[in-house]
mmCIF file of C-alpha atoms in Angstrom:
data_model
loop_
_atom_site.group_PDB
_atom_site.id
_atom_site.type_symbol
_atom_site.label_atom_id
_atom_site.label_comp_id
_atom_site.label_asym_id
_atom_site.label_seq_id
_atom_site.Cartn_x
_atom_site.Cartn_y
_atom_site.Cartn_z
ATOM 1 C CA MET K 1 179.446 56.624 175.219
ATOM 2 C CA SER K 2 179.343 58.913 178.240
ATOM 3 C CA ALA K 3 179.909 57.601 181.765
ATOM 4 C CA ALA K 4 176.360 58.636 182.619
ATOM 5 C CA ASN K 5 175.077 56.225 179.969
ATOM 6 C CA ASN K 6 177.509 53.419 180.741
ATOM 7 C CA THR K 7 176.105 51.821 183.884
ATOM 8 C CA ILE K 8 175.711 48.091 184.452
ATOM 9 C CA LEU K 9 172.386 47.196 186.085
ATOM 10 C CA CYS K 10 172.228 43.882 187.964
ATOM 11 C CA PHE K 11 168.664 42.836 188.736
ATOM 12 C CA GLY K 12 167.289 40.158 191.043
ATOM 13 C CA GLU K 13 167.936 38.664 194.435
ATOM 14 C CA ALA K 14 170.201 39.672 197.267
ATOM 15 C CA LEU K 15 170.249 37.286 200.207
ATOM 16 C CA ILE K 16 172.214 36.168 203.219
ATOM 17 C CA ASP K 17 174.597 33.220 202.893
ATOM 18 C CA PHE K 18 175.151 31.511 206.229
ATOM 19 C CA LEU K 19 178.359 29.552 205.721
ATOM 20 C CA ALA K 20 178.670 26.473 207.906
ATOM 21 C CA SER K 21 181.805 26.056 209.997
ATOM 22 C CA GLU K 22 183.620 22.750 210.261
ATOM 23 C CA PRO K 23 181.722 20.569 212.756
ATOM 24 C CA VAL K 24 183.510 19.974 216.064
ATOM 25 C CA GLU K 25 182.493 16.942 218.083
ATOM 26 C CA GLY K 26 180.563 17.929 221.173
ATOM 27 C CA GLU K 27 179.998 21.531 220.057
ATOM 28 C CA ALA K 28 177.077 23.217 218.330
ATOM 29 C CA ARG K 29 177.715 23.958 214.657
ATOM 30 C CA THR K 30 178.107 27.658 213.878
ATOM 31 C CA PHE K 31 177.400 29.697 210.745
ATOM 32 C CA ARG K 32 179.055 32.885 209.507
ATOM 33 C CA GLN K 33 176.922 35.565 207.867
ATOM 34 C CA PHE K 34 177.918 36.723 204.373
ATOM 35 C CA ALA K 35 176.155 39.001 201.893
ATOM 36 C CA GLY K 36 175.264 37.199 198.668
ATOM 37 C CA GLY K 37 172.746 36.510 195.916
ATOM 38 C CA ALA K 38 173.921 35.997 192.322
ATOM 39 C CA PRO K 39 172.992 39.363 190.724
ATOM 40 C CA ALA K 40 174.038 41.231 193.868
ATOM 41 C CA ASN K 41 177.361 39.366 193.711
ATOM 42 C CA ALA K 42 177.742 40.377 190.066
ATOM 43 C CA ALA K 43 177.076 44.031 190.946
ATOM 44 C CA VAL K 44 179.684 43.952 193.700
ATOM 45 C CA ALA K 45 182.131 42.175 191.379
ATOM 46 C CA VAL K 46 181.823 45.016 188.873
ATOM 47 C CA ALA K 47 182.169 47.645 191.615
ATOM 48 C CA LYS K 48 185.247 46.043 193.213
ATOM 49 C CA LEU K 49 186.840 45.834 189.763
ATOM 50 C CA GLY K 50 186.405 49.590 189.395
ATOM 51 C CA GLY K 51 183.241 49.637 187.293
ATOM 52 C CA ARG K 52 180.002 51.595 187.514
ATOM 53 C CA CYS K 53 176.998 49.531 188.511
ATOM 54 C CA GLU K 54 173.645 49.638 190.234
ATOM 55 C CA PHE K 55 171.906 46.788 192.015
ATOM 56 C CA VAL K 56 168.160 46.687 191.345
ATOM 57 C CA GLY K 57 165.963 44.585 193.615
ATOM 58 C CA MET K 58 163.785 44.309 196.705
ATOM 59 C CA LEU K 59 165.109 43.908 200.255
ATOM 60 C CA GLY K 60 163.170 43.230 203.419
ATOM 61 C CA HIS K 61 162.741 45.816 206.158
ATOM 62 C CA ASP K 62 164.709 43.624 208.571
ATOM 63 C CA MET K 63 168.216 43.318 209.982
ATOM 64 C CA PHE K 64 169.333 41.247 206.996
ATOM 65 C CA GLY K 65 168.004 43.778 204.507
ATOM 66 C CA ASP K 66 169.873 46.494 206.396
ATOM 67 C CA PHE K 67 173.050 44.394 206.296
ATOM 68 C CA LEU K 68 172.731 43.796 202.550
ATOM 69 C CA LEU K 69 172.064 47.444 201.760
ATOM 70 C CA HIS K 70 175.096 48.468 203.823
ATOM 71 C CA SER K 71 177.254 45.756 202.240
ATOM 72 C CA LEU K 72 176.301 46.760 198.688
ATOM 73 C CA HIS K 73 176.997 50.417 199.390
ATOM 74 C CA GLU K 74 180.268 49.673 201.188
ATOM 75 C CA ALA K 75 181.476 47.600 198.231
ATOM 76 C CA GLY K 76 180.775 50.480 195.840
ATOM 77 C CA ALA K 77 177.636 49.142 194.135
ATOM 78 C CA GLY K 78 174.901 51.703 193.572
ATOM 79 C CA VAL K 79 171.710 51.228 195.607
ATOM 80 C CA ARG K 80 169.527 54.080 194.343
ATOM 81 C CA TYR K 81 167.143 51.606 192.645
ATOM 82 C CA VAL K 82 166.807 49.252 195.620
ATOM 83 C CA ARG K 83 163.290 48.927 197.021
ATOM 84 C CA ARG K 84 162.334 47.830 200.562
ATOM 85 C CA THR K 85 159.263 45.947 201.789
ATOM 86 C CA ALA K 86 157.786 44.887 205.126
ATOM 87 C CA ALA K 87 155.603 42.266 203.433
ATOM 88 C CA ALA K 88 158.294 39.546 203.518
ATOM 89 C CA GLN K 89 161.681 38.875 205.073
ATOM 90 C CA THR K 90 165.027 38.856 203.291
ATOM 91 C CA ALA K 91 165.900 35.417 201.859
ATOM 92 C CA LEU K 92 168.430 33.178 203.618
ATOM 93 C CA ALA K 93 170.664 30.409 202.294
ATOM 94 C CA PHE K 94 172.609 28.005 204.482
ATOM 95 C CA VAL K 95 175.767 26.839 202.717
ATOM 96 C CA SER K 96 178.003 23.853 203.423
ATOM 97 C CA LEU K 97 181.262 23.072 201.625
ATOM 98 C CA ASP K 98 182.945 19.785 200.770
ATOM 99 C CA ALA K 99 186.677 19.119 200.806
ATOM 100 C CA HIS K 100 187.053 20.702 197.339
ATOM 101 C CA GLY K 101 185.140 23.877 198.171
ATOM 102 C CA GLU K 102 182.024 22.764 196.260
ATOM 103 C CA ARG K 103 178.902 24.043 197.965
ATOM 104 C CA SER K 104 175.443 22.762 198.701
ATOM 105 C CA PHE K 105 172.564 25.038 199.646
ATOM 106 C CA SER K 106 169.521 24.972 201.894
ATOM 107 C CA PHE K 107 167.321 27.916 200.897
ATOM 108 C CA TYR K 108 164.722 29.706 203.003
ATOM 109 C CA ARG K 109 162.784 31.232 200.103
ATOM 110 C CA PRO K 110 159.860 31.637 199.349
ATOM 111 C CA PRO K 111 158.462 33.681 200.872
ATOM 112 C CA ALA K 112 161.140 36.350 200.476
ATOM 113 C CA ALA K 113 161.338 40.066 199.832
ATOM 114 C CA ASP K 114 163.151 39.755 196.475
ATOM 115 C CA LEU K 115 160.201 37.859 195.006
ATOM 116 C CA LEU K 116 157.909 40.852 195.628
ATOM 117 C CA PHE K 117 159.598 43.170 193.121
ATOM 118 C CA ARG K 118 157.120 44.142 190.385
ATOM 119 C CA ASP K 119 157.401 45.882 187.045
ATOM 120 C CA ALA K 120 156.046 49.082 188.615
ATOM 121 C CA ASP K 121 159.037 49.081 191.004
ATOM 122 C CA PHE K 122 161.476 49.796 188.172
ATOM 123 C CA ASP K 123 162.612 53.394 187.967
ATOM 124 C CA ALA K 124 162.457 54.402 184.291
ATOM 125 C CA ASP K 125 165.598 56.492 184.755
ATOM 126 C CA CYS K 126 167.688 53.399 185.420
ATOM 127 C CA PHE K 127 167.187 52.073 181.885
ATOM 128 C CA ALA K 128 168.120 55.415 180.339
ATOM 129 C CA ALA K 129 171.539 55.179 181.998
ATOM 130 C CA ALA K 130 172.174 51.479 181.331
ATOM 131 C CA SER K 131 174.669 49.978 178.916
ATOM 132 C CA VAL K 132 174.067 46.452 180.298
ATOM 133 C CA PHE K 133 171.112 44.849 182.092
ATOM 134 C CA HIS K 134 172.145 41.618 183.821
ATOM 135 C CA VAL K 135 169.828 38.974 185.330
ATOM 136 C CA CYS K 136 169.852 35.372 186.609
ATOM 137 C CA SER K 137 167.186 32.659 186.623
ATOM 138 C CA ASN K 138 166.462 32.874 190.352
ATOM 139 C CA SER K 139 164.105 35.746 189.564
ATOM 140 C CA LEU K 140 162.079 33.479 187.262
ATOM 141 C CA THR K 141 160.924 30.988 189.894
ATOM 142 C CA ASP K 142 157.570 32.656 190.626
ATOM 143 C CA THR K 143 155.039 33.946 188.082
ATOM 144 C CA ASP K 144 155.009 37.583 189.218
ATOM 145 C CA ILE K 145 158.754 38.068 189.654
ATOM 146 C CA ALA K 146 159.317 36.263 186.333
ATOM 147 C CA ALA K 147 157.003 38.771 184.653
ATOM 148 C CA ALA K 148 158.965 41.648 186.202
ATOM 149 C CA THR K 149 162.276 40.116 185.093
ATOM 150 C CA LEU K 150 161.164 39.583 181.507
ATOM 151 C CA SER K 151 159.687 43.078 181.421
ATOM 152 C CA GLY K 152 162.977 44.503 182.674
ATOM 153 C CA MET K 153 164.869 42.645 179.946
ATOM 154 C CA ALA K 154 162.478 44.006 177.307
ATOM 155 C CA ARG K 155 162.675 47.543 178.709
ATOM 156 C CA ALA K 156 166.454 47.412 178.758
ATOM 157 C CA ARG K 157 166.656 46.224 175.173
ATOM 158 C CA SER K 158 164.224 48.926 174.053
ATOM 159 C CA ALA K 159 166.427 51.500 175.795
ATOM 160 C CA GLY K 160 169.483 50.244 173.894
ATOM 161 C CA ALA K 161 171.154 48.224 176.644
ATOM 162 C CA LEU K 162 172.948 44.927 176.160
ATOM 163 C CA VAL K 163 170.989 42.166 177.949
ATOM 164 C CA SER K 164 173.042 39.595 179.876
ATOM 165 C CA LEU K 165 171.785 36.350 181.474
ATOM 166 C CA ASP K 166 173.747 34.009 183.719
ATOM 167 C CA LEU K 167 171.374 31.060 184.064
ATOM 168 C CA ASN K 168 172.722 30.197 187.548
ATOM 169 C CA LEU K 169 170.117 27.461 187.890
ATOM 170 C CA ARG K 170 169.105 26.449 191.429
ATOM 171 C CA PRO K 171 166.455 23.694 191.091
ATOM 172 C CA ALA K 172 165.671 23.771 194.831
ATOM 173 C CA LEU K 173 164.192 27.255 194.404
ATOM 174 C CA TRP K 174 161.585 26.085 191.885
ATOM 175 C CA PRO K 175 158.242 24.476 192.726
ATOM 176 C CA GLU K 176 158.845 20.748 193.089
ATOM 177 C CA ALA K 177 162.529 21.400 192.257
ATOM 178 C CA ALA K 178 161.655 21.425 188.538
ATOM 179 C CA PRO K 179 162.771 24.557 186.675
ATOM 180 C CA ALA K 180 160.214 25.451 184.006
ATOM 181 C CA LEU K 181 161.884 25.114 180.623
ATOM 182 C CA PRO K 182 159.423 27.417 178.772
ATOM 183 C CA VAL K 183 160.154 30.240 181.237
ATOM 184 C CA LEU K 184 163.902 29.616 181.058
ATOM 185 C CA TRP K 185 163.823 29.670 177.266
ATOM 186 C CA HIS K 186 161.758 32.859 177.250
ATOM 187 C CA ALA K 187 164.528 34.561 179.216
ATOM 188 C CA LEU K 188 167.369 32.901 177.282
ATOM 189 C CA GLU K 189 165.886 34.086 173.999
ATOM 190 C CA ALA K 190 165.644 37.663 175.352
ATOM 191 C CA ALA K 191 169.384 37.890 176.071
ATOM 192 C CA ASP K 192 172.312 39.083 173.966
ATOM 193 C CA LEU K 193 174.904 37.390 176.195
ATOM 194 C CA VAL K 194 174.210 34.002 177.807
ATOM 195 C CA LYS K 195 176.414 32.259 180.354
ATOM 196 C CA LEU K 196 175.776 28.604 181.207
ATOM 197 C CA ALA K 197 177.536 26.151 183.466
ATOM 198 C CA ARG K 198 178.082 22.731 181.928
ATOM 199 C CA GLU K 199 175.330 21.140 184.047
ATOM 200 C CA GLU K 200 172.892 23.855 182.945
ATOM 201 C CA LEU K 201 173.623 23.083 179.312
ATOM 202 C CA GLU K 202 172.897 19.437 180.111
ATOM 203 C CA TYR K 203 169.564 20.428 181.671
ATOM 204 C CA LEU K 204 168.548 22.342 178.552
ATOM 205 C CA LYS K 205 169.412 19.302 176.409
ATOM 206 C CA GLU K 206 166.565 17.315 178.082
ATOM 207 C CA GLY K 207 168.409 14.083 177.333
ATOM 208 C CA ARG K 208 167.589 14.318 173.629
ATOM 209 C CA TYR K 209 169.453 17.285 172.141
ATOM 210 C CA THR K 210 173.163 17.832 171.506
ATOM 211 C CA ASP K 211 175.365 20.674 172.676
ATOM 212 C CA ALA K 212 175.338 21.976 169.107
ATOM 213 C CA ASP K 213 171.519 21.948 169.028
ATOM 214 C CA ILE K 214 171.260 24.098 172.158
ATOM 215 C CA VAL K 215 174.003 26.515 171.124
ATOM 216 C CA ALA K 216 172.430 26.930 167.687
ATOM 217 C CA ARG K 217 169.044 27.686 169.233
ATOM 218 C CA LEU K 218 170.581 30.201 171.614
ATOM 219 C CA LEU K 219 172.460 31.956 168.816
ATOM 220 C CA HIS K 220 169.209 32.683 166.983
ATOM 221 C CA SER K 221 168.824 35.561 169.449
ATOM 222 C CA ALA K 222 171.964 35.704 171.611
ATOM 223 C CA ARG K 223 175.202 37.014 170.152
ATOM 224 C CA LEU K 224 177.585 35.372 172.613
ATOM 225 C CA VAL K 225 177.148 32.089 174.499
ATOM 226 C CA LEU K 226 179.612 31.042 177.196
ATOM 227 C CA VAL K 227 179.838 27.572 178.727
ATOM 228 C CA THR K 228 181.944 27.180 181.863
ATOM 229 C CA ASP K 229 182.837 23.874 183.479
ATOM 230 C CA GLY K 230 184.639 24.469 186.756
ATOM 231 C CA ALA K 231 188.360 23.904 186.306
ATOM 232 C CA ALA K 232 187.862 22.482 182.792
ATOM 233 C CA PRO K 233 188.290 24.752 179.749
ATOM 234 C CA MET K 234 185.545 27.263 179.021
ATOM 235 C CA ARG K 235 183.948 27.432 175.588
ATOM 236 C CA TRP K 236 182.611 30.473 173.769
ATOM 237 C CA PHE K 237 180.309 30.669 170.774
ATOM 238 C CA ALA K 238 179.426 33.636 168.592
ATOM 239 C CA ARG K 239 177.716 33.653 165.211
ATOM 240 C CA GLY K 240 180.183 31.984 162.879
ATOM 241 C CA ARG K 241 182.991 31.786 165.448
ATOM 242 C CA SER K 242 183.837 29.754 168.513
ATOM 243 C CA GLY K 243 186.752 28.949 170.758
ATOM 244 C CA GLU K 244 187.990 27.252 173.887
ATOM 245 C CA LEU K 245 190.168 28.656 176.660
ATOM 246 C CA PRO K 246 191.886 26.952 179.595
ATOM 247 C CA THR K 247 191.051 28.158 183.090
ATOM 248 C CA ILE K 248 193.568 29.253 185.716
ATOM 249 C CA GLU K 249 194.527 26.533 188.178
ATOM 250 C CA VAL K 250 194.086 27.496 191.844
ATOM 251 C CA LYS K 251 193.263 25.704 195.101
ATOM 252 C CA ALA K 252 189.536 26.161 195.685
ATOM 253 C CA VAL K 253 188.168 26.621 199.200
ATOM 254 C CA ASP K 254 184.700 28.024 198.386
ATOM 255 C CA THR K 255 183.155 28.088 194.902
ATOM 256 C CA THR K 256 180.071 30.084 195.958
ATOM 257 C CA ALA K 257 180.721 33.258 193.921
ATOM 258 C CA ALA K 258 182.909 31.867 191.119
ATOM 259 C CA GLY K 259 180.387 32.320 188.315
ATOM 260 C CA ASP K 260 179.331 35.754 189.551
ATOM 261 C CA ALA K 261 182.978 36.881 189.708
ATOM 262 C CA PHE K 262 183.459 35.576 186.163
ATOM 263 C CA ILE K 263 180.461 37.390 184.688
ATOM 264 C CA GLY K 264 181.237 40.526 186.693
ATOM 265 C CA GLY K 265 184.767 40.433 185.318
ATOM 266 C CA LEU K 266 183.541 40.115 181.741
ATOM 267 C CA LEU K 267 180.922 42.860 182.074
ATOM 268 C CA SER K 268 183.441 45.197 183.696
ATOM 269 C CA GLN K 269 185.807 44.628 180.771
ATOM 270 C CA LEU K 270 183.047 45.440 178.279
ATOM 271 C CA GLN K 271 182.383 48.625 180.237
ATOM 272 C CA ARG K 272 186.066 49.609 180.283
ATOM 273 C CA LYS K 273 186.196 49.198 176.519
ATOM 274 C CA GLY K 274 182.955 51.138 175.977
ATOM 275 C CA VAL K 275 181.213 48.117 174.444
ATOM 276 C CA ASP K 276 177.430 48.336 174.279
ATOM 277 C CA THR K 277 174.691 46.769 172.186
ATOM 278 C CA ARG K 278 175.638 48.843 169.123
ATOM 279 C CA THR K 279 179.307 47.859 169.196
ATOM 280 C CA PHE K 280 178.999 44.331 170.591
ATOM 281 C CA ASP K 281 179.114 42.571 167.214
ATOM 282 C CA ALA K 282 182.238 44.490 166.167
ATOM 283 C CA PHE K 283 183.846 43.560 169.485
ATOM 284 C CA LEU K 284 182.969 39.886 169.010
ATOM 285 C CA ALA K 285 184.535 39.937 165.545
ATOM 286 C CA GLN K 286 187.901 40.547 167.238
ATOM 287 C CA SER K 287 188.541 37.111 168.727
ATOM 288 C CA ASN K 288 191.782 38.225 170.407
ATOM 289 C CA GLU K 289 189.993 41.046 172.251
ATOM 290 C CA LEU K 290 187.162 38.747 173.304
ATOM 291 C CA GLU K 291 189.535 36.042 174.542
ATOM 292 C CA HIS K 292 191.586 38.568 176.520
ATOM 293 C CA CYS K 293 188.389 39.687 178.277
ATOM 294 C CA LEU K 294 187.433 36.062 178.939
ATOM 295 C CA ARG K 295 190.850 35.323 180.437
ATOM 296 C CA TYR K 296 190.431 38.355 182.700
ATOM 297 C CA ALA K 297 186.995 37.054 183.710
ATOM 298 C CA SER K 298 188.541 33.639 184.381
ATOM 299 C CA ALA K 299 191.133 35.265 186.652
ATOM 300 C CA CYS K 300 188.309 36.928 188.599
ATOM 301 C CA GLY K 301 186.528 33.596 189.014
ATOM 302 C CA ALA K 302 189.743 31.862 190.040
ATOM 303 C CA LEU K 303 190.481 34.422 192.736
ATOM 304 C CA ALA K 304 186.941 34.194 194.116
ATOM 305 C CA VAL K 305 187.196 30.457 194.814
ATOM 306 C CA THR K 306 190.320 30.927 196.941
ATOM 307 C CA ARG K 307 188.330 32.837 199.587
ATOM 308 C CA HIS K 308 185.236 32.240 201.679
ATOM 309 C CA GLY K 309 181.956 34.061 201.153
ATOM 310 C CA ALA K 310 180.433 35.879 198.193
ATOM 311 C CA PHE K 311 180.895 39.670 198.369
ATOM 312 C CA ALA K 312 183.905 39.044 200.595
ATOM 313 C CA ALA K 313 185.558 36.751 198.037
ATOM 314 C CA LEU K 314 185.335 39.046 195.008
ATOM 315 C CA PRO K 315 188.658 40.441 193.734
ATOM 316 C CA THR K 316 189.876 43.911 192.839
ATOM 317 C CA HIS K 317 191.077 44.913 189.369
ATOM 318 C CA ALA K 318 194.686 44.977 190.561
ATOM 319 C CA GLU K 319 194.394 41.421 191.902
ATOM 320 C CA ALA K 320 192.839 40.160 188.669
ATOM 321 C CA VAL K 321 195.492 41.842 186.529
ATOM 322 C CA ALA K 322 198.272 40.422 188.714
ATOM 323 C CA LEU K 323 196.955 36.852 188.532
ATOM 324 C CA LEU K 324 196.289 37.123 184.797
ATOM 325 C CA GLY K 325 199.789 38.484 184.225
ATOM 326 C CA ALA K 326 201.400 35.676 186.199
ATOM 327 C CA TYR K 327 199.291 33.090 184.363
ATOM 328 C CA GLU K 328 200.152 34.469 180.904
ATOM 329 C CA VAL K 329 203.871 34.502 181.750
ATOM 330 C CA GLU K 330 203.712 30.848 182.837
ATOM 331 C CA ALA K 331 201.666 29.904 179.766
#
């Protein structure tokens, strides 16, 4: 596979994370501006790890859109497929952290520029160059952007790209805080690689199915399903094979970009190894190779939680290799 045809496309939202400072009695609370948004984070994760990627999405013609475009470019993520609009402002998220670095969000979306991306905004050339097309569920929350997302997934698959979905479920972004299961399943069943957090797997179970039921349904179409659970071991499932891996213990200060660092780490490893949709099954048949890539991805996620912010927290390849090496020596 040539480098020109080995680009990771990350599609969806880019937004501003305003991270709350520690409150000080008698003083106004302050917020620090960070670039974020799950697929944008994933694109930057790949870029900072030395991979080739392009972010695909819609930014507002405002100061925040300018900041995001600059931040993506500065981090090494491609921006040639980014669109701009004056019809809505860039989305904002206000983030507070607890004593363990776990975050809670207050979103200012909709309306937001990222929701205005339409199928016609895709550049056909981007699919021709793609080895992976990666999305999250935050671009499924509105009928029109959901249609664009599902169309992009179908276009990517038709062009021979591997389709990746990190569910990254944020109920507060959905009407009445109730993510639509039929839409989620439509996207899940269009993906080759699915990443779920433990609580997202629980949501899909609807209180009446088992883990095995959901994984079996996913593996009708997906070829790899990953379930992460914070500091607890991660689980992986392929057709006829499965496994469990411990995570790397670190002191977390901000978990905002952990999942995005993890998926970016995995996708960058697939890219380094030249894995695409044609060779994915052969790669999965080598459990040792897969688990090495997952440990690398885990190192990326572990490093991200030790720093504040999203783009700002994402590690380099050298940092990931160093942490993984130290962990494997101790293990």
